[in-house]
PDB file of C-alpha atoms in Angstrom:
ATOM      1  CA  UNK R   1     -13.888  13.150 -19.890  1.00 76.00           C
ATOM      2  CA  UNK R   2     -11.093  15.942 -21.251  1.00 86.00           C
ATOM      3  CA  UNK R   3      -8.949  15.234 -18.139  1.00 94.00           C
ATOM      4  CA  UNK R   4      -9.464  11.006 -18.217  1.00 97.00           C
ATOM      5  CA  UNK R   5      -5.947  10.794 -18.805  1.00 97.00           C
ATOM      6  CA  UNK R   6      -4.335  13.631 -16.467  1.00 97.00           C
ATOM      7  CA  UNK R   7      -2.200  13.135 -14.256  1.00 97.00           C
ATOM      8  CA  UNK R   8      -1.744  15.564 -11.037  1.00 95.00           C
ATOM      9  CA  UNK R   9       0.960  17.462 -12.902  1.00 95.00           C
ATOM     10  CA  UNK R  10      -0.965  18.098 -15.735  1.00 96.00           C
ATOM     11  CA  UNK R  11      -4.562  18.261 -14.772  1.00 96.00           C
ATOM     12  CA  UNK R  12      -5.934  21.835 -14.666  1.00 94.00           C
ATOM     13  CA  UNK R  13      -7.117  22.593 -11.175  1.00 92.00           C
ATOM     14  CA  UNK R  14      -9.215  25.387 -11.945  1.00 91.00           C
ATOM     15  CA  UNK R  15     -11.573  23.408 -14.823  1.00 92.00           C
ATOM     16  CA  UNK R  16     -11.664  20.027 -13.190  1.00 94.00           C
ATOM     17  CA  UNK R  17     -12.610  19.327  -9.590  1.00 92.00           C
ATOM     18  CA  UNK R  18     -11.130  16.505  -7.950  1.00 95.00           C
ATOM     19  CA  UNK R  19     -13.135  14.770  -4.841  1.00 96.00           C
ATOM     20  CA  UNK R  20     -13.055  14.858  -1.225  1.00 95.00           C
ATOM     21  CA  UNK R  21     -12.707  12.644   1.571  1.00 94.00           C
ATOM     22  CA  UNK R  22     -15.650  10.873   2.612  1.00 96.00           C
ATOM     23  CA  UNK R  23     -17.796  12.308  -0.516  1.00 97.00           C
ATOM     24  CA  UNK R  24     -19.645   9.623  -2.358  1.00 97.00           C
ATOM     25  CA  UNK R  25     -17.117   8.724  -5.211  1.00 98.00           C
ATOM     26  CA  UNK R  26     -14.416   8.243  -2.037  1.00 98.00           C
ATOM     27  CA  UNK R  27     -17.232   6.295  -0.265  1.00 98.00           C
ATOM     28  CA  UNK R  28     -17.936   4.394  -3.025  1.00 98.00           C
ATOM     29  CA  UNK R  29     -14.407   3.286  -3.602  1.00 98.00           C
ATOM     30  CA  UNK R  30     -13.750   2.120   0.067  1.00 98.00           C
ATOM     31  CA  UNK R  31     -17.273  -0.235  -0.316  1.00 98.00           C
ATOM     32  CA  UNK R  32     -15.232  -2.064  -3.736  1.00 98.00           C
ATOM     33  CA  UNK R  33     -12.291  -2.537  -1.039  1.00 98.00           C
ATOM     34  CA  UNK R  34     -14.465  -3.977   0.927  1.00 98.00           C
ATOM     35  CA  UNK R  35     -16.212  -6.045  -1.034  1.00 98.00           C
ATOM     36  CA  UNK R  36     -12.736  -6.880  -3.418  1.00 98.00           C
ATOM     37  CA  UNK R  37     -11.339  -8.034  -0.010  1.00 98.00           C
ATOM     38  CA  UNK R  38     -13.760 -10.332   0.963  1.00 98.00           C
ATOM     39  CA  UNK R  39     -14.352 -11.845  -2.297  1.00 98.00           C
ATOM     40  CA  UNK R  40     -10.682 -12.488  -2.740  1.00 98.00           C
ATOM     41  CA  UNK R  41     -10.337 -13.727   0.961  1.00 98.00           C
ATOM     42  CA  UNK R  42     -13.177 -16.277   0.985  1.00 98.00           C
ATOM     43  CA  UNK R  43     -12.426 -17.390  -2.330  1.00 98.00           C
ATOM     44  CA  UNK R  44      -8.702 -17.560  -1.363  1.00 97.00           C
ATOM     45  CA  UNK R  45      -9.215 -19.474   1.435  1.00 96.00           C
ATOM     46  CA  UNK R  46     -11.560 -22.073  -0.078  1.00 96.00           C
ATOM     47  CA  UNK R  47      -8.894 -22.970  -2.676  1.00 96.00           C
ATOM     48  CA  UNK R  48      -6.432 -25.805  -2.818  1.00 95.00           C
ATOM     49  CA  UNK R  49      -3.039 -25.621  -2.579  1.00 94.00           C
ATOM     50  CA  UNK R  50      -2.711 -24.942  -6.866  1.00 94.00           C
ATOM     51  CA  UNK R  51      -5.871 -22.486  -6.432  1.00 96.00           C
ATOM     52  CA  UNK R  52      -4.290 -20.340  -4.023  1.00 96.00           C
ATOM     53  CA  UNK R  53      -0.892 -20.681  -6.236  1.00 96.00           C
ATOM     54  CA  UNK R  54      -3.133 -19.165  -9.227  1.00 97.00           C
ATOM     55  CA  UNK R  55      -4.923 -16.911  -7.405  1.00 97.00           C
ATOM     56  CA  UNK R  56      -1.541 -14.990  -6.205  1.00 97.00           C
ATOM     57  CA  UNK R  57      -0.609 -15.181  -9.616  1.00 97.00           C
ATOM     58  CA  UNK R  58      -3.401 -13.704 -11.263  1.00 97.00           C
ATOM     59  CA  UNK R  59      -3.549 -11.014  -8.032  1.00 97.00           C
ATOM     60  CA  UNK R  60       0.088 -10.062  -8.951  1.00 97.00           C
ATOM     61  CA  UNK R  61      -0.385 -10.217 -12.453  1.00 97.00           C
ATOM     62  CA  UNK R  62      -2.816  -7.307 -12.351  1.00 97.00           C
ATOM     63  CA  UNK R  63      -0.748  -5.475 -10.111  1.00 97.00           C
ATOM     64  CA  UNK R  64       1.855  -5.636 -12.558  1.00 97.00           C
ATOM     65  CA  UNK R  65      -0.354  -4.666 -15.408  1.00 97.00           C
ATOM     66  CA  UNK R  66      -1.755  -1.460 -13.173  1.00 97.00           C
ATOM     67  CA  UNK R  67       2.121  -0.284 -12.305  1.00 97.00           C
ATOM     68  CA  UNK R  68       2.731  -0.302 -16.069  1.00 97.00           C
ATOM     69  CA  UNK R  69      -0.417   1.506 -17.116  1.00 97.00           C
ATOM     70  CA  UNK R  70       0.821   4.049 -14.342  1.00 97.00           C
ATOM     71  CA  UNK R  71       4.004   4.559 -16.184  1.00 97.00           C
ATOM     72  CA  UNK R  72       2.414   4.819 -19.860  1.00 97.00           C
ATOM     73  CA  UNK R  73      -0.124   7.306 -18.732  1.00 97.00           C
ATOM     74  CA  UNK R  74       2.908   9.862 -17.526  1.00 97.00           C
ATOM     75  CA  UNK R  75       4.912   9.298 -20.385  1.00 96.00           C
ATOM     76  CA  UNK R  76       1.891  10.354 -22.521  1.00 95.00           C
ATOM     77  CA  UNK R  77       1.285  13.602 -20.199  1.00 96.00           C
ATOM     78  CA  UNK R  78       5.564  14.258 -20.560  1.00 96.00           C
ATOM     79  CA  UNK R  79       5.617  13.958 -16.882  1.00 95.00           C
ATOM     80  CA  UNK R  80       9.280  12.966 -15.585  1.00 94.00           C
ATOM     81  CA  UNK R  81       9.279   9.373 -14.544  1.00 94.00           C
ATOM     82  CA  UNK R  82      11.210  10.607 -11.659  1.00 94.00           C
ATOM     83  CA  UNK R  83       7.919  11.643  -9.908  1.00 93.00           C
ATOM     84  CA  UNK R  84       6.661   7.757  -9.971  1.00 96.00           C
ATOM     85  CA  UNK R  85       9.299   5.682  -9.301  1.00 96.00           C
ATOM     86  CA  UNK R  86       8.502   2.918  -6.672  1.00 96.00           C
ATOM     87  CA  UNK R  87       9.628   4.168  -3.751  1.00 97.00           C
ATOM     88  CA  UNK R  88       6.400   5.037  -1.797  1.00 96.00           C
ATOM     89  CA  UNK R  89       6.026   2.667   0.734  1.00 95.00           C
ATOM     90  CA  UNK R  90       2.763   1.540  -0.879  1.00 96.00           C
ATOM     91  CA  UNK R  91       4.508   0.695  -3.912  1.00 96.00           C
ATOM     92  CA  UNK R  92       7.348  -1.140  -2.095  1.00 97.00           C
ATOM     93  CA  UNK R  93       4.987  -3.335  -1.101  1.00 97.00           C
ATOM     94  CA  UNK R  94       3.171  -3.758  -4.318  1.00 97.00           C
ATOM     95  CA  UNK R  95       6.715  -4.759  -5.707  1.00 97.00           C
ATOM     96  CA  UNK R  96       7.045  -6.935  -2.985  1.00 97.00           C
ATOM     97  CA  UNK R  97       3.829  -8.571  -3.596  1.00 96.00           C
ATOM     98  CA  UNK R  98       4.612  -9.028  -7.542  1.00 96.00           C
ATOM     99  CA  UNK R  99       7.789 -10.592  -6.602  1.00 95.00           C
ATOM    100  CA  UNK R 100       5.489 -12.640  -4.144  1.00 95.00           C
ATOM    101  CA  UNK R 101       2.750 -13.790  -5.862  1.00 94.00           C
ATOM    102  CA  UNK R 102       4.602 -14.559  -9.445  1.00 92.00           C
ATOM    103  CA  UNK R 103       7.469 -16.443  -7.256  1.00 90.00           C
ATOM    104  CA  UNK R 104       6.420 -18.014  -4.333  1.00 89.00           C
ATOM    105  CA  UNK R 105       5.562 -22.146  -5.261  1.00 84.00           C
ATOM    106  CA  UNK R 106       5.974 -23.991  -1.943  1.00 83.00           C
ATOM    107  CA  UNK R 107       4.229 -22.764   1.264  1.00 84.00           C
ATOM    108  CA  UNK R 108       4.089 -18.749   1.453  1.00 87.00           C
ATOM    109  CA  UNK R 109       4.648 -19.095   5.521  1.00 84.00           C
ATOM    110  CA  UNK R 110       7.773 -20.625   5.181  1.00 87.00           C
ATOM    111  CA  UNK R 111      11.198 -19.587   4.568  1.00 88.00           C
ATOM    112  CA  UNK R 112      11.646 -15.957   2.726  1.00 91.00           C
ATOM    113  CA  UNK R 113       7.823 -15.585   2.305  1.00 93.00           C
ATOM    114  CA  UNK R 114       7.284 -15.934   6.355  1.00 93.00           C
ATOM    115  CA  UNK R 115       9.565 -12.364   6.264  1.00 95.00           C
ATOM    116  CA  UNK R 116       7.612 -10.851   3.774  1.00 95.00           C
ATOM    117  CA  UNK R 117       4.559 -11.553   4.440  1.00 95.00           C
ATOM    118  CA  UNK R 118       5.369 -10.413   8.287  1.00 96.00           C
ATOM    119  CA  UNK R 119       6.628  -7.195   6.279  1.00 97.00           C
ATOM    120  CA  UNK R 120       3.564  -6.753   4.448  1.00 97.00           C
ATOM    121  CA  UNK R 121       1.605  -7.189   7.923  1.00 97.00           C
ATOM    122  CA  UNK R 122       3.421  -5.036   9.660  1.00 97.00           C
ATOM    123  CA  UNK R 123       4.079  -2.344   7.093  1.00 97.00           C
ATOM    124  CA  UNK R 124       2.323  -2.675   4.321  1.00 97.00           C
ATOM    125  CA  UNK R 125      -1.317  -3.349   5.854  1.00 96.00           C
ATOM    126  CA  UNK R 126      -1.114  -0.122   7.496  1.00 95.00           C
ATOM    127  CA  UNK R 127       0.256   2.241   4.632  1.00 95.00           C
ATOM    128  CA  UNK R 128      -2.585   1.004   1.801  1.00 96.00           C
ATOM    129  CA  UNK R 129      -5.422   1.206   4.727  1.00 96.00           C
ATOM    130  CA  UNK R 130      -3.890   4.586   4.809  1.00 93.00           C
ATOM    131  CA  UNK R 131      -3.645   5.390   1.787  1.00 94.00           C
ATOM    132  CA  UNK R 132      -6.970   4.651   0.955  1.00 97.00           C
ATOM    133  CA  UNK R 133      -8.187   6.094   4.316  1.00 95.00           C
ATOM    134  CA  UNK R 134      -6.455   9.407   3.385  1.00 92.00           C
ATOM    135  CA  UNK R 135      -5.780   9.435  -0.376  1.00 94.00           C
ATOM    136  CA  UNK R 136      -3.020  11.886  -1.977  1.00 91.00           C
ATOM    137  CA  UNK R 137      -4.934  11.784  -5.273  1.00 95.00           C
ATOM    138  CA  UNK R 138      -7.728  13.708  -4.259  1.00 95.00           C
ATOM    139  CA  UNK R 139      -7.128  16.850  -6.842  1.00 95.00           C
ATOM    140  CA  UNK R 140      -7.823  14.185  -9.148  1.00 97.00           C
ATOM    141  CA  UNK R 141     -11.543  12.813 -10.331  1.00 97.00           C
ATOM    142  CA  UNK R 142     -12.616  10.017  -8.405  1.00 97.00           C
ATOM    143  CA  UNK R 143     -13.902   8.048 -11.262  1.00 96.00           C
ATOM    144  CA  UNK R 144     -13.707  10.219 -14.309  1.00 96.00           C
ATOM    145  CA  UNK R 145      -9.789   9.728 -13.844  1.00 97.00           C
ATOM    146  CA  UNK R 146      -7.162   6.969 -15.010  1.00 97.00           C
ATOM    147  CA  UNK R 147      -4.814   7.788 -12.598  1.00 98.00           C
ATOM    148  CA  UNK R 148      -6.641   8.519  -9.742  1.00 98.00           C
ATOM    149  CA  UNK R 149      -8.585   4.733 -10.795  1.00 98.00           C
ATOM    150  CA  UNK R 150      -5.088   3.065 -10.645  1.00 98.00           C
ATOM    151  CA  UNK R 151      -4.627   5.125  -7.319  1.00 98.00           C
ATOM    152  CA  UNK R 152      -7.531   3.241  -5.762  1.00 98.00           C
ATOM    153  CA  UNK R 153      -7.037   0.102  -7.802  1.00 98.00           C
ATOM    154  CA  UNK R 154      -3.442  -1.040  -7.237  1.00 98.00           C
ATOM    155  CA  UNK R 155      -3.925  -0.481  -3.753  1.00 98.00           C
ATOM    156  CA  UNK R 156      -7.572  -2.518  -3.244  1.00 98.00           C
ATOM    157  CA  UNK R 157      -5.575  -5.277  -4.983  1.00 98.00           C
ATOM    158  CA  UNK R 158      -2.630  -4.883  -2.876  1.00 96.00           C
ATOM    159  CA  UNK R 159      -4.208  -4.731   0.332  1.00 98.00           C
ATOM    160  CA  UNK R 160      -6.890  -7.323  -0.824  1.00 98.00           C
ATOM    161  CA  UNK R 161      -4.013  -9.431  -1.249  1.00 98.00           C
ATOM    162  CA  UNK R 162      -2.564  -9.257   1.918  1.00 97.00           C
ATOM    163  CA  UNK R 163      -5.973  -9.686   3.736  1.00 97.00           C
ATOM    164  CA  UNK R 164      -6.611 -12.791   1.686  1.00 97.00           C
ATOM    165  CA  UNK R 165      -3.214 -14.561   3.176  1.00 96.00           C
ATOM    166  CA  UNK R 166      -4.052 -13.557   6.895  1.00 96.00           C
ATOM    167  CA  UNK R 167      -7.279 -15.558   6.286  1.00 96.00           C
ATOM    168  CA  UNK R 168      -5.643 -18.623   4.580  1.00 96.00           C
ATOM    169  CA  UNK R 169      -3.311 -18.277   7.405  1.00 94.00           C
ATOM    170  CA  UNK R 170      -0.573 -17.961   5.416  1.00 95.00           C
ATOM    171  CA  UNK R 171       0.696 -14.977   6.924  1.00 93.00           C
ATOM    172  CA  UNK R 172       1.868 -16.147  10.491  1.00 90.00           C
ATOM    173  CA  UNK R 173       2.369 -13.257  12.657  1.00 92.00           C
ATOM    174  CA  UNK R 174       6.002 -13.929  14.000  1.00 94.00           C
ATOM    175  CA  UNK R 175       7.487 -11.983  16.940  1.00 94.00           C
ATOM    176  CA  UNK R 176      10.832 -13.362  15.561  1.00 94.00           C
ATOM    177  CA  UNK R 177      10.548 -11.408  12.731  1.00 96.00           C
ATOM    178  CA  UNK R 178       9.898  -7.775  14.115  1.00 96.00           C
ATOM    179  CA  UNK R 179      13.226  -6.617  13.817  1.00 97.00           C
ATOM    180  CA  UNK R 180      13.836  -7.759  10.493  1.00 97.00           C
ATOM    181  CA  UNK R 181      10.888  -5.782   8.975  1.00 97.00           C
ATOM    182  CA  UNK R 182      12.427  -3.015  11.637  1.00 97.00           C
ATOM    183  CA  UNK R 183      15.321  -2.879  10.157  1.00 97.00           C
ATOM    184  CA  UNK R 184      14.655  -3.247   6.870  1.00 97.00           C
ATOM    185  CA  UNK R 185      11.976   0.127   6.831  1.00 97.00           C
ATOM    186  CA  UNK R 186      14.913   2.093   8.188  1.00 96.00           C
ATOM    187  CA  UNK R 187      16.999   1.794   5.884  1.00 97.00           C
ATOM    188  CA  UNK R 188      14.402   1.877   3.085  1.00 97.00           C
ATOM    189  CA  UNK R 189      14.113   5.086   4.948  1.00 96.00           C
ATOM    190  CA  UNK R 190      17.057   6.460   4.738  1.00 96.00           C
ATOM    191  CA  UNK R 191      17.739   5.515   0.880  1.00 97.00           C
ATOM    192  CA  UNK R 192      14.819   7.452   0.342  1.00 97.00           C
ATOM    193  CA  UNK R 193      15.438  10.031   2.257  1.00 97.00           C
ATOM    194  CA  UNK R 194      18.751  10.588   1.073  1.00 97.00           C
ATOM    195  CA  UNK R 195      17.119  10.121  -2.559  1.00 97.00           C
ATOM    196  CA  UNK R 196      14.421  12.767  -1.599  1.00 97.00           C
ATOM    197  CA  UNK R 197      16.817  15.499  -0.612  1.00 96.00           C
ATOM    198  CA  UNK R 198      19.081  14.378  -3.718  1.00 96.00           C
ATOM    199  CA  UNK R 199      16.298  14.851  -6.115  1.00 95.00           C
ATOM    200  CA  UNK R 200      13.762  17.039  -4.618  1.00 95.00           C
ATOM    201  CA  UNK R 201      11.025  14.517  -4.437  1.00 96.00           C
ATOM    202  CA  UNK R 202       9.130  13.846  -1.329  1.00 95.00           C
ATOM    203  CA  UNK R 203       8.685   9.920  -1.418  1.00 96.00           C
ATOM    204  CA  UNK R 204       7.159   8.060   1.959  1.00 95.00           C
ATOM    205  CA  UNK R 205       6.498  11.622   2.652  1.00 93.00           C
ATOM    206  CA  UNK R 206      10.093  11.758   4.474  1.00 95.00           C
ATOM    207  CA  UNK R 207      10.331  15.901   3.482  1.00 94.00           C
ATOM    208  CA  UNK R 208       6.779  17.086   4.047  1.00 92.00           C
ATOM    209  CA  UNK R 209       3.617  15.813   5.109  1.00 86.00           C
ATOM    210  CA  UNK R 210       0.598  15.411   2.429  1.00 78.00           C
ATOM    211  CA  UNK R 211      -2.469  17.318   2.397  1.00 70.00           C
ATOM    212  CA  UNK R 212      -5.131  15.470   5.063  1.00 70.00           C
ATOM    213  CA  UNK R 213      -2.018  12.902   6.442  1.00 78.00           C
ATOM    214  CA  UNK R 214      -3.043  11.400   9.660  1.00 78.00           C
ATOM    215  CA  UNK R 215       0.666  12.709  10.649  1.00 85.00           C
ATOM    216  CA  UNK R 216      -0.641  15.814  10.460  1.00 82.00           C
ATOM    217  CA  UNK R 217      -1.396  15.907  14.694  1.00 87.00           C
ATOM    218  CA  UNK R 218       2.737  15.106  15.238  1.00 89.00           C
ATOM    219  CA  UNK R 219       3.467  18.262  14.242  1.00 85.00           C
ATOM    220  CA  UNK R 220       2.948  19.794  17.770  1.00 82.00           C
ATOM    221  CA  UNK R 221       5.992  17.808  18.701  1.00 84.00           C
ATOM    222  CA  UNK R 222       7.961  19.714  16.390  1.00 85.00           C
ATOM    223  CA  UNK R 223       8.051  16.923  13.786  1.00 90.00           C
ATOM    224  CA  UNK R 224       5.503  15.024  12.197  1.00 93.00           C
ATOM    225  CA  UNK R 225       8.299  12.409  11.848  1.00 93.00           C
ATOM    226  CA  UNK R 226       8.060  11.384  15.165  1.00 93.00           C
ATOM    227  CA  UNK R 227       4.480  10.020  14.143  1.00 93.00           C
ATOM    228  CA  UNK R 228       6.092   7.362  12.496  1.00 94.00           C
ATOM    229  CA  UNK R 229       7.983   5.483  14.896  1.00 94.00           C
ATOM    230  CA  UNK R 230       4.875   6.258  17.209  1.00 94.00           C
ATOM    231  CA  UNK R 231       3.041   4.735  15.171  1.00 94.00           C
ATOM    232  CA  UNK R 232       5.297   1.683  13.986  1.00 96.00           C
ATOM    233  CA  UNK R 233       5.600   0.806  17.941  1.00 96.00           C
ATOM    234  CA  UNK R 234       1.920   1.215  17.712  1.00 96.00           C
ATOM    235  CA  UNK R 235       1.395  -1.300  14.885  1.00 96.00           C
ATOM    236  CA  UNK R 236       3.519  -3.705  16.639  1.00 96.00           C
ATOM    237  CA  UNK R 237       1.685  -3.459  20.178  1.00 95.00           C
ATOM    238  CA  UNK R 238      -1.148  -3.990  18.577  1.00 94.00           C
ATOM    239  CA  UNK R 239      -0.776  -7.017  15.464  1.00 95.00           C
ATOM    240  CA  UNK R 240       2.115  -8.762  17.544  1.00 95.00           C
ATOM    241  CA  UNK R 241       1.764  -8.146  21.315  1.00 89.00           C
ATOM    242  CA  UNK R 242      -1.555  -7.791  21.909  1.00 86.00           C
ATOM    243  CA  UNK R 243      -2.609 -11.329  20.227  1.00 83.00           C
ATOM    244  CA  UNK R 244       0.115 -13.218  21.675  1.00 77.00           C
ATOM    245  CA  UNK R 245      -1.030 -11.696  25.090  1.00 73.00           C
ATOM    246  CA  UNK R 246      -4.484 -12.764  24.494  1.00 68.00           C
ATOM    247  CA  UNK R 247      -3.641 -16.362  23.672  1.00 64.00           C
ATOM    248  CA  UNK R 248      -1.658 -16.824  26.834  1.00 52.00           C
ATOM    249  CA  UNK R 249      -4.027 -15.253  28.833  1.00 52.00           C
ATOM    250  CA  UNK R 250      -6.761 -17.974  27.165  1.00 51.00           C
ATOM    251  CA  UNK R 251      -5.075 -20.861  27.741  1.00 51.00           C
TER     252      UNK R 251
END
């Protein structure tokens, strides 16, 4: 347990072996998802009106507590907050969700919340599937690391989260609000990009592609960029389009 409280700054590659996709500590990690989203879904969806309020608050709650564990764990290792601010999309979305599930009183398909939670299926669905598809963590322990433990834990709880509305129904897919959550990714992307370049970071991976990315094939095109608004268009064919095509088609 020497490198429990590493980070991937500070962890020494050459003494401590991270893990690799589809071993059995990755493996193992996508069956909790699993089983943390169904849990949270059937429970979720059982609940009253005040259940369901409590249940977003406790969901968000522990989000919260996970994002500030994140930030006392680099300050111990002297790692520059810089490196961790929220500006991943994954943890866009997990300070959506916080602002979500500690806010949100009335019904979450209504008013502001119908946006966001049409943001979160669009967008944010994707990315922490993604993300735990095709973690960026992996020169870190599986278990036998904090970070790399919040790494797979604030996004099962953030995803969970998301998958436990679609059941309730209370995210209502909504062609009407495509271009918001559109528009509103571009110019997150270009704050960040303009932040990345400023800064020499690499957030939403807008200057270089991570190791094992799914973008990685886009690169033949000349930019692995392009896989993004392939993929967007994708997302919406497919979660918007598709079902709405399916239902007229059944009628």
């Amino acid at each position: 347990m020497e490198f429990f409280w590493s980070t991937v700054e500070t962890i020494n590659r050459n003494e401590c072996k991270g893990f690799e996709h589809f071993d059995t500590g990755h493996i193992l990690w996508l069956v909790l998802f699993v089983c943390a989203a169904l849990i949270c879904a059937v429970s979720y969806k059982r609940k009253s009106s005040a259940g369901r309020r409590k249940q977003r608050l406790v969901m968000a709650s522990l989000l919260l507590l996970d994002e500030m564990l994140k930030y006392v764990i680099v300050t111990m290792n002297g790692v520059s907050v810089t490196h961790y601010l929220p500006l991943q999309l994954c943890s866009i979305c997990i300070v959506i969700i916080i602002l979500h599930g500690l806010f949100t009183r009335g019904d979450p398909s209504q008013g502001i919340s119908l946006y966001a939670g049409n943001f979160l299926y669009l967008v944010g669905l994707a990315a922490g599937l993604s993300a735990l598809i095709f973690p960026s963590w992996m020169v870190l322990p599986a278990f036998a690391n904090m970070m790399s433990i919040h790494s797979f834990t604030a996004h099962i709880l953030f995803v969970s989260y998301i998958i436990m509305l679609m059941a309730a129904k209370e995210i209502r897919p909504e062609i009407k609000t495509i271009p918001v959550s559109v528009a509103a990714l571009i110019l997150m992307a270009f704050g960040v990009y303009w932040f990345d370049l400023a800064f020499d970071m690499n957030y939403m991976y807008l200057v270089s592609l991570s190791a094992g990315s799914p973008l990685g094939p886009f690169e033949a095109l000349g930019d692995y960029r392009i896989g993004y608004a392939v993929i967007l268009a994708g997302l919406v064919v497919l979660l918007y389009l598709l079902p709405k095509l399916f239902r007229f088609n059944s009628r």
